[in-house]
Every structure is written in C-alpha cells, then in structure tokens.
C-alpha cells in the first residue's frame, strides 16, 4: 500500500501553528498553576481533597498583595516594590500579545489591608503634627518638649482673647473723650513702640546661642508681663497709650526671644537632615493648641468670669508650661551654665553628667544679662588684679599657658585673663581652670569655717592674703594639668560638645610687651 502523501494548505498550516502556540501557552499556564499549588500552604493531613483552581488563584492573590476579587492572569508582571511611611506597595503592569509591557497599564497594589476610618484619621493627623519617620527621626526629648509647648500655646491663646477684649474696651472708653483719628493714632503708636523694642532687644545677638534656655524662659515671662499690663488698661483707660505701649514692648521682646531660639531648639531634636520637617510640624502643633485655647476662652468669656481670677489661672498655666518646655530640651553643647554643672560634678565625683542629667541641673531662672558672680572669663586686667605683685608672682605659673587665672578678693570672684595668642582650646582650659580654682577657694573657706577658729568676714580675709592666693593658684595648676585631659575625654564620652564661643569669653586679651 502506497504511503499517503498529505499536502497541507497554507490555511491549514497556519491553523496548526496557532494550535501549537496555544498548546505552548496551555503548558506554560499549567506549569505556573502547579508552582502556585506547590507554594500554597499544605492542607491538613487528614484532608484528601486537592486545592481547587480558585484557591490557587487566591493564594497567588495573597502573594502579590492583590485583593481577593481581582482576577489574575499570566499577563501581569511585577515591576517594583515601594515603602511609604511604613506602608509597602507593589507595582504591576500588563503584557501585550507580543510579551511587551503595555503603556499606561501600571497599577499600584497595597500589601496591607485597608485601614479603618479611625486609623485613616490618625494617620492624617500624624502627617501634620509629627515629623516623618517619627519617633526614629527625632531625639527622645522631642515628645515632652512638644507636649509642654502645646500646653503653653493653649494657655497663651486663651489669654489672648481676654487681653484683646480688654484693650478694645479701653479704646471704647477713651473714644468718648477723643476723636476716632486720635484713637487710631494711639493704636499705631502702640504697635510702633513694640517694633522699636523688638529691634533694640535684637542686639543681644550671640546670647541667643549660648543662653537660649534662659532667654526663652525670660521671653515667656515678658509675654505674661505684657498681658498683665494690657489687662491693667481696663482699670486705667485714661492711661491706655503708655500702658499699651509698655505691654507691646514687653510682648514683642518676648516674641524676638521665641523666634531667635526656635531653630537651635528644633535642631537639637532633628536626627539627620530633617530640621525643616521638625520645625514645620512643631509650629503646626503650636497653632493647633493656640486655636483650641482661643476657642475655649471665647466660650468662657461669654459667662463673664472674674478677670483677675482668669488671668491668674491662665498665667500660672502658661509659666509652668514654659518652664517645663525649656527644661525638657536636651542640648549637646556646654554653655556657661551647663559647663559649671559638668565641672562641678567632675571635681566632686570624678564623673561628667550625662546629657539629660546636665540639662536638668541647668538653671533657667538666671537672667542671661547678669554675669556669673563666681568666675569671669576673659576679664580685664584691672578687674582681676588689685596688687601688681600678685601678678608678678603668678606669671611664672602660666608661662607655658595662654591664660592667667587669679582670685580678686574685692569682687569675690575668680578671674581668667586670656593672652593674645589664646586659641579656642586655651579658652576652654582657662574656663576649666577658673572653676577648679573657685572650687578650691570655696573648699578652703568651708574648712576654716568648720575649724571654728575664725568667724564671718575673717575667712575671706585669710584667703585674700597674696601668699594664700598664690598657693591656691599653684595647687589648682597641678590639679588642672592632671585632670583637664580626663575631663575632656569623659565629656566627649557622654556626648557633650565644647565650644569656647558658648562660654561667652570677654574680648580682653593680654598682649606681649
């Protein structure tokens, strides 16, 4: 029997080719589904029913992060993964019939279950009141600082309603005896006086850097003083202009301190390059608290509460919040106050306090413009020495140093004079030496007081003898030479940053002859 010679037409060949391609696609899909079944969780041991195709697709949906109702076919391709604010996303795209990605077919798929309305609201609020990456993006002291800051703004906003209401009432009383033009002039003069006070206080300059906590708290006290003066206009409407001007000067000076110290404080909280984010969120928290306080105050004012009682309550809340706000700031730099705490702790215990401990012990009640009464750094020669012979006697002790330290019995303070070649390191060492000498003098006075041989003023008189001062300075030189390096090491170990500019040294320098 002769073999059959089958000839295929072109259409038949195309059909077979298409069938062959369909077979390949079917085989590919079968392999894909088999892989899905293999990766799916195994069924219980006592179950003999194999997973169905929908179950396999459901497993694939879970692995791709898709919702259950979305259909998955072989044309979807994973593009990339992305994380936004702790939430992860996958991006998938669709293939065309030629295996190429279709344009405009990218879809984002969340790998988390949808948030509840409450969680969505919390997430929305967090985006406005806390920096991105919170709490890892800020220091631990950020939360207590912002808590007290919000409370302070709450009381401040409430106080603003009563002070503004009082000022407007005072203007209304004055209007019966003055023309509207005179009232407008009074109001303009009041605002102008505040601007002048703001410009004059800006001269403090560098003090906003090395005494920012003290200035910040002093500024808040001035804000409350200004509010109290504004309320006084209700009792003395005929003195509206001078009282309003004085109040505006105090409040504008307080505003200068708040604005000038804001960035250094926020910088202490930021970790990395997120100072702008921290500042924006911090101001948002303050504004929200201010609005809440304003709203509460408006509701209270409708009941006509006692002005004195209301002011006393809000003022106490404002000052207390301001104090806690400032105390909660943890700065890494050693200014005069924190340097005093660190050196005193090191001399007494041999250890340097931690950042948190040193900041907590720092006094914020001392006014920045009041000089330290115990140690004066970079003072003038005439303020340090009353006896030239004492300088001649002490000069050899500091021949290798770029500073000279002594004690002035008339002013009862230790003076550190800086030489012309003094560098930042020398200024820091001079400050350390000054506090060591001050501690030695105080300890000597206490020992003599405990001995009971002398009384009162005679103790300082004994210390003030040139020979005694020379011996105490010589003893302090030995102590400084053996402990200053250790102090620096332990301070750096605790995370402290020392800067001579923050110690506010005077400009006087000892020049060579």
Coordinates of C-alpha atoms in Angstrom, one line a residue:
X1 CA 0.0 0.0 0.0
X2 CA 1.5 3.3 -1.1
X3 CA 2.0 5.9 1.6
X4 CA -0.3 8.7 1.6
X5 CA 1.2 12.0 0.6
X6 CA -0.7 14.6 2.6
X7 CA -0.3 18.1 1.4
X8 CA -1.3 20.9 3.7
X9 CA -2.8 24.1 2.5
X10 CA -1.4 27.4 3.8
X11 CA -4.5 28.0 5.9
X12 CA -4.2 24.5 7.5
X13 CA -0.5 25.2 8.3
X14 CA -1.5 28.5 10.0
X15 CA -4.1 26.7 12.0
X16 CA -1.7 24.0 13.2
X17 CA 0.9 26.7 14.0
X18 CA -1.8 28.6 16.0
X19 CA -2.7 25.3 17.7
X20 CA 0.9 24.7 18.6
X21 CA 1.2 28.2 20.1
X22 CA -2.0 27.6 22.1
X23 CA -0.6 24.3 23.4
X24 CA 2.6 26.0 24.5
X25 CA 0.6 28.7 26.3
X26 CA -1.5 26.0 27.9
X27 CA 1.6 24.1 29.1
X28 CA 3.1 27.3 30.4
X29 CA -0.1 28.1 32.3
X30 CA -0.3 24.6 33.7
X31 CA 3.3 24.9 35.0
X32 CA 2.5 28.3 36.5
X33 CA -0.5 26.9 38.3
X34 CA 1.4 23.9 39.5
X35 CA 4.1 26.2 41.0
X36 CA 1.3 28.1 42.7
X37 CA -0.1 25.0 44.2
X38 CA 3.3 23.9 45.4
X39 CA 3.9 27.2 47.1
X40 CA 0.4 27.3 48.7
X41 CA 0.0 26.2 52.4
X42 CA -0.4 22.5 52.6
X43 CA -3.8 21.2 53.6
X44 CA -4.4 19.2 56.8
X45 CA -3.1 15.7 56.9
X46 CA -6.5 14.1 57.1
X47 CA -7.7 16.1 54.0
X48 CA -7.6 14.3 50.7
X49 CA -9.3 17.0 48.6
X50 CA -6.8 18.8 46.4
X51 CA -7.0 22.6 46.3
X52 CA -9.2 24.0 43.6
X53 CA -8.2 26.5 40.9
X54 CA -9.9 29.4 42.8
X55 CA -7.9 28.5 45.9
X56 CA -4.7 28.6 43.9
X57 CA -5.6 31.9 42.4
X58 CA -6.5 33.2 45.9
X59 CA -3.0 32.1 47.1
X60 CA -1.5 33.9 44.2
X61 CA -3.5 37.0 45.1
X62 CA -2.2 37.0 48.6
X63 CA 1.4 36.7 47.4
X64 CA 1.0 39.6 45.0
X65 CA -0.8 41.6 47.6
X66 CA -3.9 41.9 45.5
X67 CA -7.5 42.0 46.7
X68 CA -9.3 38.7 46.5
X69 CA -11.8 39.8 43.9
X70 CA -9.2 40.9 41.4
X71 CA -8.6 38.5 38.5
X72 CA -5.0 37.4 38.0
X73 CA -3.8 36.2 34.6
X74 CA -0.5 35.4 33.1
X75 CA -0.1 38.9 31.6
X76 CA 0.6 40.7 34.9
X77 CA 4.3 41.4 35.6
X78 CA 5.7 42.7 38.9
X79 CA 7.6 45.9 38.3
X80 CA 8.9 47.0 41.7
X81 CA 8.1 47.4 45.4
X82 CA 7.9 50.7 47.4
X83 CA 7.6 51.7 51.0
X84 CA 5.9 55.0 52.0
X85 CA 5.6 55.9 55.7
X86 CA 6.0 52.3 56.8
X87 CA 3.4 51.0 54.2
X88 CA 4.6 48.8 51.4
X89 CA 3.3 48.8 47.8
X90 CA 3.9 46.7 44.7
X91 CA 3.6 48.0 41.2
X92 CA 2.4 45.6 38.4
X93 CA 2.0 46.1 34.7
X94 CA 0.2 44.1 31.9
X95 CA 1.9 42.4 28.9
X96 CA 0.5 42.7 25.4
X97 CA 0.2 39.8 23.0
X98 CA 3.8 40.2 21.9
X99 CA 5.1 39.9 25.5
X100 CA 5.8 43.6 25.8
X101 CA 4.6 45.8 28.6
X102 CA 1.5 47.9 27.7
X103 CA 1.8 51.6 28.1
X104 CA -0.4 53.0 30.9
X105 CA -1.1 49.6 32.4
X106 CA 0.8 50.1 35.7
X107 CA -1.3 49.6 38.8
X108 CA -0.3 50.1 42.5
X109 CA -1.2 47.3 44.9
X110 CA -1.1 47.7 48.6
X111 CA 0.4 44.9 50.6
X112 CA -1.6 45.9 53.7
X113 CA -5.2 45.5 54.4
X114 CA -7.2 48.7 54.1
X115 CA -7.1 51.0 57.2
X116 CA -10.2 51.6 59.2
X117 CA -11.7 55.2 59.1
X118 CA -10.2 55.7 62.6
X119 CA -6.8 54.6 61.6
X120 CA -7.0 56.8 58.4
X121 CA -7.9 59.8 60.6
X122 CA -5.0 59.1 63.0
X123 CA -2.6 58.7 60.0
X124 CA -3.9 62.0 58.6
X125 CA -3.3 63.8 61.9
X126 CA 0.2 62.3 62.3
X127 CA 1.2 63.6 58.9
X128 CA 0.5 67.2 60.2
X129 CA 1.8 67.0 63.8
X130 CA 4.8 64.7 63.8
X131 CA 7.9 64.6 61.5
X132 CA 8.3 61.8 59.0
X133 CA 9.8 58.7 60.5
X134 CA 8.7 59.6 64.0
X135 CA 9.9 58.6 66.6
X136 CA 13.2 57.4 65.0
X137 CA 13.7 60.7 63.2
X138 CA 13.9 62.8 66.4
X139 CA 15.6 62.7 69.8
X140 CA 13.7 61.2 72.8
X141 CA 13.2 64.7 74.4
X142 CA 11.0 65.8 71.4
X143 CA 7.8 64.4 72.8
X144 CA 7.9 66.1 76.3
X145 CA 9.0 69.3 74.7
X146 CA 6.1 69.4 72.2
X147 CA 3.7 68.4 74.9
X148 CA 4.5 71.3 77.1
X149 CA 4.8 73.6 74.1
X150 CA 1.3 72.7 73.0
X151 CA 0.0 73.3 76.6
X152 CA 1.8 76.7 76.7
X153 CA 0.3 77.8 73.4
X154 CA -3.1 76.7 74.7
X155 CA -2.9 79.0 77.7
X156 CA -1.4 81.7 75.5
X157 CA -4.3 81.5 73.0
X158 CA -6.8 81.7 75.8
X159 CA -5.1 84.7 77.4
X160 CA -5.1 86.5 74.0
X161 CA -8.9 86.6 73.9
X162 CA -9.1 88.4 77.3
X163 CA -6.3 90.8 76.6
X164 CA -7.7 91.8 73.2
X165 CA -11.1 92.2 74.7
X166 CA -9.7 94.4 77.5
X167 CA -7.8 96.6 75.0
X168 CA -10.8 97.1 72.8
X169 CA -12.9 98.0 75.8
X170 CA -10.3 100.5 76.9
X171 CA -10.3 102.1 73.5
X172 CA -14.0 102.3 73.5
X173 CA -13.9 104.1 76.9
X174 CA -11.3 106.5 75.5
X175 CA -13.4 107.2 72.4
X176 CA -15.9 109.2 74.4
X177 CA -13.2 111.8 75.0
X178 CA -11.3 111.6 71.8
X179 CA -11.8 111.6 68.1
X180 CA -11.6 108.4 66.0
X181 CA -8.4 109.8 64.5
X182 CA -6.8 110.1 67.9
X183 CA -7.8 106.5 68.7
X184 CA -6.2 105.3 65.5
X185 CA -3.0 107.2 66.3
X186 CA -2.9 105.7 69.8
X187 CA -3.2 102.2 68.3
X188 CA -0.5 102.9 65.7
X189 CA 1.9 104.3 68.4
X190 CA 1.3 101.2 70.5
X191 CA 2.3 98.9 67.6
X192 CA 5.3 101.2 66.8
X193 CA 6.6 101.0 70.3
X194 CA 6.5 97.3 70.2
X195 CA 8.6 97.2 67.0
X196 CA 11.2 99.5 68.5
X197 CA 11.5 97.3 71.5
X198 CA 11.9 94.3 69.2
X199 CA 14.8 96.0 67.3
X200 CA 16.6 97.1 70.4
X201 CA 16.4 93.6 72.0
X202 CA 17.8 92.0 68.9
X203 CA 21.2 93.5 69.9
X204 CA 21.6 90.6 72.3
X205 CA 22.8 88.7 69.3
X206 CA 25.1 85.9 70.3
X207 CA 23.3 85.4 73.7
X208 CA 20.5 83.7 71.8
X209 CA 23.0 80.9 71.1
X210 CA 24.8 80.3 74.4
X211 CA 21.9 81.2 76.8
X212 CA 18.9 80.2 74.7
X213 CA 17.1 78.4 77.5
X214 CA 17.4 81.3 79.9
X215 CA 16.4 83.8 77.2
X216 CA 13.5 81.6 76.1
X217 CA 12.0 81.4 79.6
X218 CA 12.7 85.1 80.2
X219 CA 10.9 85.9 77.0
X220 CA 7.8 84.0 78.1
X221 CA 7.9 85.8 81.4
X222 CA 7.9 89.1 79.5
X223 CA 4.9 87.8 77.4
X224 CA 2.9 87.3 80.6
X225 CA 4.1 90.7 82.0
X226 CA 2.8 92.3 78.8
X227 CA -0.5 90.5 79.1
X228 CA -0.9 91.7 82.7
X229 CA -0.2 95.3 81.7
X230 CA -2.8 95.0 78.9
X231 CA -5.4 93.9 81.4
X232 CA -4.5 96.9 83.6
X233 CA -5.8 99.2 80.9
X234 CA -9.3 98.2 81.9
X235 CA -8.8 99.8 85.3
X236 CA -7.0 102.8 83.9
X237 CA -8.4 103.6 80.5
X238 CA -7.1 107.2 80.6
X239 CA -3.5 105.7 80.6
X240 CA -4.3 103.5 77.6
X241 CA -1.4 104.7 75.4
X242 CA 1.5 104.4 77.8
X243 CA 0.3 101.1 79.2
X244 CA -0.4 99.6 75.8
X245 CA 3.0 100.8 74.5
X246 CA 4.7 99.2 77.5
X247 CA 2.8 96.0 77.1
X248 CA 3.6 95.8 73.4
X249 CA 7.3 96.4 74.0
X250 CA 7.3 93.5 76.5
X251 CA 5.4 91.2 74.2
X252 CA 7.5 92.0 71.2
X253 CA 10.7 91.4 73.1
X254 CA 9.3 88.0 74.1
X255 CA 8.4 87.3 70.5
X256 CA 12.1 88.0 69.5
X257 CA 13.4 85.5 72.0
X258 CA 10.9 82.9 70.8
X259 CA 11.7 83.4 67.2
X260 CA 15.5 83.5 67.7
X261 CA 15.7 80.4 69.9
X262 CA 13.3 78.3 67.9
X263 CA 15.8 77.0 65.3
X264 CA 18.5 75.9 67.8
X265 CA 16.0 74.1 69.9
X266 CA 14.4 72.3 66.9
X267 CA 17.9 71.5 65.7
X268 CA 18.5 69.6 68.9
X269 CA 15.6 67.3 68.1
X270 CA 16.4 66.6 64.5
X271 CA 18.2 63.5 63.5
X272 CA 19.8 63.9 60.1
X273 CA 18.7 66.5 57.6
X274 CA 15.0 66.9 58.7
X275 CA 15.2 70.2 60.6
X276 CA 12.7 71.8 58.2
X277 CA 10.2 69.0 58.8
X278 CA 10.7 69.1 62.6
X279 CA 10.2 72.9 62.6
X280 CA 7.1 72.8 60.4
X281 CA 5.4 70.1 62.5
X282 CA 6.3 71.8 65.7
X283 CA 4.8 75.1 64.6
X284 CA 1.7 73.2 63.5
X285 CA 1.2 71.7 67.0
X286 CA 1.6 75.2 68.5
X287 CA -1.0 76.7 66.2
X288 CA -3.5 73.9 66.9
X289 CA -3.1 74.3 70.6
X290 CA -3.4 78.1 70.2
X291 CA -6.7 77.7 68.3
X292 CA -8.1 75.3 70.9
X293 CA -7.2 77.7 73.7
X294 CA -8.8 80.6 71.8
X295 CA -12.0 78.7 71.3
X296 CA -12.2 77.7 75.0
X297 CA -11.5 81.3 76.1
X298 CA -14.3 82.6 73.8
X299 CA -16.8 80.2 75.4
X300 CA -15.6 81.2 78.9
X301 CA -15.7 84.9 78.1
X302 CA -19.5 84.7 77.4
X303 CA -20.0 83.8 81.1
X304 CA -18.2 87.0 82.2
X305 CA -15.7 85.3 84.6
X306 CA -13.6 87.3 87.0
X307 CA -10.8 88.9 85.1
X308 CA -8.2 88.7 87.9
X309 CA -9.0 85.0 88.6
X310 CA -8.9 84.0 85.0
X311 CA -5.7 85.9 84.4
X312 CA -4.1 84.2 87.5
X313 CA -5.1 80.7 86.4
X314 CA -4.1 81.1 82.7
X315 CA -0.8 82.9 83.6
X316 CA 0.2 80.2 86.1
X317 CA -0.5 77.5 83.5
X318 CA 1.4 79.4 80.8
X319 CA 4.5 80.0 83.0
X320 CA 4.6 76.4 84.3
X321 CA 4.2 75.0 80.8
X322 CA 7.0 77.3 79.6
X323 CA 9.3 76.2 82.4
X324 CA 8.7 72.5 81.7
X325 CA 9.1 73.1 78.0
X326 CA 12.5 74.7 78.4
X327 CA 13.7 72.1 80.9
X328 CA 12.7 69.2 78.6
X329 CA 15.2 70.4 75.9
X330 CA 18.4 68.4 75.8
X331 CA 21.2 70.3 74.2
X332 CA 24.6 68.7 73.4
X333 CA 26.6 71.9 73.8
X334 CA 28.3 73.1 77.0
X335 CA 27.4 76.7 77.6
X336 CA 28.3 78.6 80.8
X337 CA 25.6 77.1 82.9
X338 CA 26.0 73.5 81.7
X339 CA 29.8 73.8 81.8
X340 CA 29.5 74.8 85.5
X341 CA 27.4 71.8 86.2
X342 CA 29.8 69.4 84.4
X343 CA 33.0 70.7 86.0
X344 CA 31.4 70.8 89.5
X345 CA 30.2 67.2 89.1
X346 CA 33.6 66.1 87.8
X347 CA 35.5 67.7 90.7
X348 CA 33.2 66.2 93.3
X349 CA 32.6 62.8 91.9
X350 CA 35.1 62.3 89.1
X351 CA 32.4 61.8 86.5
X352 CA 30.8 64.1 83.9
X353 CA 27.0 64.1 84.0
X354 CA 25.1 62.7 81.1
X355 CA 23.4 65.0 78.5
X356 CA 20.0 64.6 80.2
X357 CA 21.3 65.0 83.7
X358 CA 23.4 68.1 82.8
X359 CA 20.5 69.8 81.1
X360 CA 18.1 69.0 84.0
X361 CA 20.5 70.6 86.5
X362 CA 21.0 73.7 84.4
X363 CA 19.3 76.7 86.0
X364 CA 16.9 78.6 83.7
X365 CA 15.9 81.3 86.2
X366 CA 19.2 83.2 85.9
X367 CA 18.9 86.2 83.5
X368 CA 21.4 86.0 80.6
X369 CA 22.5 89.6 81.0
X370 CA 23.6 89.0 84.6
X371 CA 27.3 88.0 84.6
X372 CA 28.4 84.9 86.6
X373 CA 29.4 86.1 90.1
X374 CA 31.9 83.4 90.7
X375 CA 34.0 83.0 87.6
X376 CA 34.7 85.7 84.9
X377 CA 36.3 84.5 81.7
X378 CA 38.3 86.9 79.6
X379 CA 38.1 89.8 82.1
X380 CA 40.2 93.0 82.1
X381 CA 43.4 93.2 83.9
X382 CA 42.2 95.9 86.2
X383 CA 39.2 93.8 87.2
X384 CA 41.5 90.8 88.1
X385 CA 44.4 92.3 89.9
X386 CA 44.5 94.9 92.6
X387 CA 48.0 94.0 93.6
X388 CA 50.6 94.1 90.8
X389 CA 53.0 92.0 92.9
X390 CA 50.5 89.1 92.8
X391 CA 50.5 89.2 89.0
X392 CA 54.3 89.1 89.0
X393 CA 54.2 86.1 91.4
X394 CA 51.6 84.2 89.4
X395 CA 53.1 84.9 85.9
X396 CA 55.7 82.1 86.1
X397 CA 53.0 79.6 86.8
X398 CA 51.3 80.3 83.5
X399 CA 54.5 80.8 81.4
X400 CA 53.5 77.8 79.2
X401 CA 49.8 78.7 79.1
X402 CA 48.0 81.3 77.1
X403 CA 46.0 82.5 80.0
X404 CA 46.3 83.6 83.6
X405 CA 43.9 82.7 86.4
X406 CA 43.6 84.5 89.8
X407 CA 41.2 85.5 92.5
X408 CA 40.0 89.0 93.2
X409 CA 39.1 89.3 96.9
X410 CA 37.5 92.8 96.4
X411 CA 34.9 91.5 93.9
X412 CA 35.0 87.9 95.4
X413 CA 35.3 86.2 92.0
X414 CA 37.8 84.2 90.1
X415 CA 39.2 85.9 87.0
X416 CA 40.7 84.2 83.9
X417 CA 42.7 86.5 81.7
X418 CA 43.4 85.4 78.1
X419 CA 46.7 86.1 76.3
X420 CA 46.8 87.5 72.8
X421 CA 47.7 84.1 71.3
X422 CA 44.9 82.3 73.1
X423 CA 43.1 79.8 70.9
X424 CA 39.7 78.1 71.4
X425 CA 41.4 75.2 73.3
X426 CA 43.1 77.6 75.6
X427 CA 39.8 79.4 76.3
X428 CA 38.2 76.1 77.3
X429 CA 41.1 75.2 79.5
X430 CA 41.1 78.7 81.1
X431 CA 37.4 78.3 81.9
X432 CA 38.0 74.8 83.4
X433 CA 40.9 76.2 85.5
X434 CA 38.8 79.0 86.7
X435 CA 36.1 76.7 88.1
X436 CA 38.8 74.4 89.7
X437 CA 40.3 77.4 91.4
X438 CA 36.9 78.7 92.5
X439 CA 36.1 75.2 94.0
X440 CA 39.5 75.2 95.8
X441 CA 38.8 78.6 97.4
X442 CA 35.3 77.7 98.5
X443 CA 36.5 74.4 99.9
X444 CA 39.3 76.2 101.8
X445 CA 36.7 78.7 103.3
X446 CA 34.5 75.8 104.4
X447 CA 37.4 74.1 106.1
X448 CA 38.3 77.2 108.0
X449 CA 34.6 77.7 108.9
X450 CA 34.4 74.2 110.2
X451 CA 37.5 74.6 112.4
X452 CA 35.8 77.4 114.4
X453 CA 38.9 79.4 114.8
X454 CA 37.6 82.5 112.9
X455 CA 34.2 83.9 112.2
X456 CA 32.5 85.7 109.3
X457 CA 34.5 88.0 107.2
X458 CA 37.8 86.9 108.5
X459 CA 37.7 83.7 106.4
X460 CA 37.8 85.6 103.1
X461 CA 40.3 88.0 104.6
X462 CA 42.6 85.0 105.3
X463 CA 42.1 83.6 101.8
X464 CA 42.7 87.1 100.3
X465 CA 46.3 87.3 101.5
X466 CA 48.6 87.3 98.4
X467 CA 50.5 84.3 99.7
X468 CA 47.4 82.3 100.2
X469 CA 46.1 83.1 96.7
X470 CA 49.4 82.2 95.2
X471 CA 49.5 78.8 96.9
X472 CA 45.9 78.1 95.9
X473 CA 46.6 79.0 92.3
X474 CA 49.7 76.8 92.3
X475 CA 47.7 73.9 93.7
X476 CA 45.0 74.4 91.1
X477 CA 47.6 74.4 88.3
X478 CA 48.8 70.9 89.4
X479 CA 45.2 69.7 89.5
X480 CA 44.3 71.1 86.1
X481 CA 47.4 69.6 84.4
X482 CA 46.5 66.2 85.7
X483 CA 42.7 66.3 85.2
X484 CA 41.8 68.5 82.2
X485 CA 42.5 65.9 79.6
X486 CA 40.5 63.4 81.6
X487 CA 37.6 65.9 81.8
X488 CA 37.6 66.4 78.1
X489 CA 37.6 62.7 77.4
X490 CA 34.7 62.0 79.8
X491 CA 32.7 64.9 78.4
X492 CA 33.1 63.6 74.9
X493 CA 32.2 60.1 76.0
X494 CA 28.9 61.5 77.4
X495 CA 28.2 63.2 74.0
X496 CA 29.0 66.8 75.2
X497 CA 30.3 69.3 72.6
X498 CA 32.5 72.0 73.9
X499 CA 32.7 75.4 72.2
X500 CA 34.6 78.4 73.6
X501 CA 32.1 80.8 72.0
X502 CA 29.3 79.4 74.1
X503 CA 31.2 80.2 77.3
X504 CA 30.9 83.9 76.3
X505 CA 34.5 85.0 76.9
X506 CA 35.3 88.7 77.2
X507 CA 37.2 90.4 74.4
X508 CA 40.1 91.5 76.6
X509 CA 43.5 89.9 75.8
X510 CA 46.9 90.1 77.5
X511 CA 49.4 91.3 74.8
X512 CA 53.2 90.8 74.8
X513 CA 55.3 93.8 75.9

